[in-house]
Amino acid sequence: MSATIARRRATRQAGVYVAAAALAVFVLGPIFWLVTTSLKPRSEVFASPPKFLPTELTFANYADVLTPDTLQFFANSVIVCLGTTVMCLAFSLLACFTLTRTGTRGRKPILVGVLVSQLLPQAVLLVPLYRAADTLGLLNSRFGLMVAFMTFTLPVAIWLLRGFLMAIPLELEEAARLDGLSEFGAYWRVIVPLAKPGVAAVGIYVFFMAWQDFMYSLVFLTDASKRTLPLGVLALIGSHTIEWGQLMAVSALLLVPILLVFTFAQRYFIAGLTAGAVKG
Amino acid sequence: MASVSYRGAERLYPGGDRPAVADLNLEVEDGEFMVLVGPSGCGKSTSLRMLAGLEEVTGGRILIGDHDVTDVPPKERDIAMVFQNYALYPHMNVADNMAFALKLAGVGKEERMARVREAAKLLDLEPYLERKPKALSGGQRQRVAMGRAIVRHPQVFCMDEPLSNLDAKLRVSTRTQIAALQQRLGITTLYVTHDQVEAMTMGDRVAVMKDGVLQQVDSPLRLYERPTNVFVAGFIGSPAMNLLSAKPGDGGVVIDNHLLPVDRATASKIDGDVTVGIRPEAWRMVSESEGGLPVRVTVVEELGADAYVYGQCDLDGVPGQVVIRAAAGRVPHKGETVHVTSDPDRVHVFDGGSGRRLST
Ligand SMILES: Nc1ncnc2c1ncn2[C@@H]1O[C@H](COP(=O)(O)OP(=O)(O)OP(=O)(O)O)[C@@H](O)[C@H]1O
Ligand SMILES: [Mg+2]
């Protein structure tokens, strides 16, 4: 009897491991390929049969791409994405005050509107946004790009934040108001600090939505000195040759901040994403 | 310190067809412990929250002292509230939780710490000042919530079922502590509970509500002895008062052919069917020949000094439930039939239609 149960449990566990392994191959495989390719000499990139591990490690690709230009692109990316994150958090926190904590009329339609705007494919908004930015003189400026990024990050941020903020008991806000804070004061000094893991999670999410953008950067930025890193990748795709090793090296650089942030903030991120589920 | 008055206060929720609190008139004296009690959904919390400024007042006025606070924001009302779930700030330790309001009010650090320490001493919280709320037991959290209220020296305390998350034993001991504390501080207090025992033991006066309407405000004893209508009669007291329908009779009321005498003044007011209320301890057991109401005993609850006897009687063909308190040594057995009657001054008579009290 217990032997069957034990065997069944072992079978189930084996199944879980197989599934996890398959998932890992699927998710990590491309990243593995990217990193190894970036470390291969050019001769091995197209070797047949393919070499999964480079026989000879080289950092030549990195040395080739780490030019002042690339560093400038990298800095541009960081500036634009941080700027987007800060502005996006500020606006979404303000929006969520009205949307979660006050009895403002018309909250439902606003929320639905925000959701719908987020459902539109980004490409659809590109032309109107371009024209608007042109009129406002925001083309070819990092600030303009931040504003453009907000068109798709802000709706997501509002919806995610709203969930985190709504999970915080209303009584805490009421207690704060009786303790001497205004409605907004209670929100800003008690509710938002309590939602910190959620705010951090949303901030990280927004940062990476902006980080991986290619299309808006391509359309909005013309000046080479303002380009973001994903556009730097484009420069390596020539009309005749593609420098795969270098391409992969730049891509690996794009991954660095992601890995850094997740290593240091993953506990925050996971706490944030599960905060709504557990009540303290 | 201040009195509180509700003057025809009303709260109609948007989209509601009937106010959650209707035309509430209630005067709470300076330093008084007033308990709001009633069944779930009767509008107790709403009334309290209207006073605190957390709920909009859609009609009438609310005054603290002679200051009309109806349109004053909560932070300017000088009210401290203890919530049912305590609403402690999870990111602050106990001392900061208690000091938060003082800090916002611009009280200096020295004075703040002194007041927090004083309150902590009063509430046995001294060892926990550095802890976060999540590292406290339910009873300790409850005391922190109390502490947060008392450090402020507010004009009014509002408490919304502050004991309902405690276990039964702790609830009883905390109940006396709160009452003693309130008396010592002399701060006007409104206390909401759905537990009538809590209401009776804690309140200087008790306000009984039902369906958003205030039924009666009186001292606990007066509520028990002179309930103003059938609802209050049935709500206050445990086990509940026996409420039996009866017809007018000669010098009394008739319950299923058995005459129960009432005093003359009351008898003269009876016209038509009535509801008769008799407390379990107001029954007198008599012999069959004396003509009491026959009751077949179904359950006996022995309490040692006395016992509650639950039984069934026949009310013109309809079975009725009766509870009798019997003194030790005179407790009937299950299955036995006893005969009970009562005395004119212990019988409450209510109008059969409106439920209003007719007894004087
Ligand atoms: N936000 C709201 N919107 C609409 N109706 C409400 C709202 N809050 C409360 N009510 C209604 O108002 C009435 C009174 O509610 P209230 O919370 O004051 O009851 P209560 O006496 O405190 O009950 P309990 O003992 O269960 O806490 C209830 O019928 C309730 O359904
Ligand atoms: Mg309530």
XYZ file of C-alpha atoms in Angstrom, chain B residues 73-226:
154
model
C -12.221 66.536 8.030
C -11.297 63.630 10.342
C -7.851 64.951 11.191
C -9.337 68.065 12.744
C -11.908 66.289 14.903
C -9.488 65.154 17.583
C -10.948 61.657 17.701
C -8.969 58.480 18.256
C -10.380 55.264 16.902
C -9.720 51.631 17.718
C -10.572 49.440 14.758
C -11.830 45.879 14.817
C -8.696 44.637 13.030
C -6.606 47.225 14.949
C -5.215 48.801 11.746
C -1.710 49.061 13.183
C 0.872 50.394 10.747
C 2.742 47.207 9.819
C 5.928 49.032 8.828
C 6.351 50.825 12.153
C 7.302 49.350 15.499
C 5.000 49.608 18.500
C 6.497 52.841 19.807
C 6.276 54.526 16.392
C 2.737 53.292 15.924
C 1.750 54.989 19.146
C 3.784 58.128 18.508
C 2.720 58.665 14.890
C -0.196 60.989 15.617
C 1.844 62.989 18.098
C 4.613 63.353 15.571
C 2.166 64.636 12.983
C 0.780 67.045 15.551
C 4.279 68.442 16.050
C 4.729 67.212 19.616
C 8.417 67.251 20.563
C 10.392 64.053 20.691
C 10.917 64.120 24.444
C 7.253 64.582 25.225
C 6.324 61.981 22.626
C 8.541 59.364 24.183
C 7.257 60.220 27.644
C 3.655 59.782 26.599
C 4.362 56.545 24.767
C 6.185 55.165 27.791
C 3.344 56.187 30.062
C 0.781 54.448 27.875
C 2.992 51.396 27.479
C 3.249 51.120 31.233
C -0.495 51.410 31.627
C -1.052 48.657 29.069
C 1.841 46.346 29.962
C 3.447 46.971 26.604
C 6.879 48.084 27.781
C 8.759 44.954 26.637
C 7.343 45.216 23.126
C 8.006 48.827 22.151
C 10.638 47.907 19.589
C 8.652 45.118 17.952
C 6.724 45.256 14.705
C 3.000 44.469 14.959
C 3.355 41.165 13.129
C 5.513 39.866 15.985
C 2.753 40.419 18.554
C -0.109 38.234 19.733
C -3.693 39.280 19.092
C -4.124 40.546 22.634
C -0.916 42.568 22.456
C -1.956 44.104 19.150
C -5.255 45.043 20.679
C -3.418 46.824 23.497
C -1.197 48.663 21.029
C -4.319 49.870 19.257
C -5.600 51.118 22.620
C -2.237 52.699 23.335
C -2.246 54.487 20.020
C -5.566 56.011 21.004
C -4.726 57.019 24.556
C -1.358 58.701 23.934
C -3.229 61.322 21.989
C -5.422 62.489 24.890
C -8.215 63.009 22.344
C -11.625 64.542 22.915
C -13.419 61.336 21.999
C -12.590 57.639 21.709
C -14.354 55.619 19.055
C -14.094 51.854 19.298
C -15.574 49.488 16.745
C -15.778 45.955 18.136
C -12.228 46.090 19.475
C -12.550 42.773 21.275
C -14.110 40.614 18.621
C -10.793 39.142 17.462
C -9.815 37.928 20.918
C -10.603 34.550 22.416
C -13.470 34.345 24.888
C -11.413 34.454 28.051
C -9.205 37.336 26.990
C -12.280 39.179 25.823
C -13.775 39.094 29.302
C -10.619 40.323 31.043
C -9.900 42.993 28.411
C -13.458 44.210 28.662
C -12.991 45.124 32.325
C -9.593 46.656 31.606
C -11.009 48.927 28.936
C -13.896 50.007 31.132
C -11.522 50.751 34.023
C -9.129 52.615 31.747
C -11.897 54.734 30.326
C -13.136 55.624 33.771
C -9.669 56.602 34.842
C -8.997 58.755 31.784
C -12.492 60.198 31.758
C -12.554 60.497 27.978
C -15.925 60.442 26.262
C -16.199 57.064 24.546
C -18.436 55.543 21.914
C -18.100 51.805 21.814
C -19.680 49.566 19.187
C -20.452 45.920 19.785
C -22.992 43.358 18.701
C -22.560 41.493 21.965
C -25.209 42.526 24.435
C -23.264 41.130 27.392
C -20.367 43.418 26.480
C -22.795 46.304 26.158
C -24.416 45.660 29.530
C -21.161 45.203 31.428
C -19.209 48.106 29.946
C -21.565 50.955 29.198
C -22.647 53.806 31.427
C -25.502 53.902 28.984
C -26.381 51.670 26.073
C -27.976 52.678 22.776
C -29.823 49.856 21.056
C -30.205 50.088 17.269
C -32.126 48.113 14.717
C -32.288 48.633 10.943
C -30.602 52.018 11.197
C -33.066 53.304 13.783
C -32.221 54.022 17.405
C -34.610 52.037 19.611
C -33.716 53.005 23.161
C -30.930 54.712 25.108
C -30.728 53.899 28.791
C -28.564 52.586 31.560
C -28.002 48.818 31.327
C -30.320 48.161 34.235
C -33.133 50.308 32.843
C -32.786 48.574 29.498
C -33.143 45.249 31.204
C -36.030 46.261 33.414
C -37.975 48.543 31.122
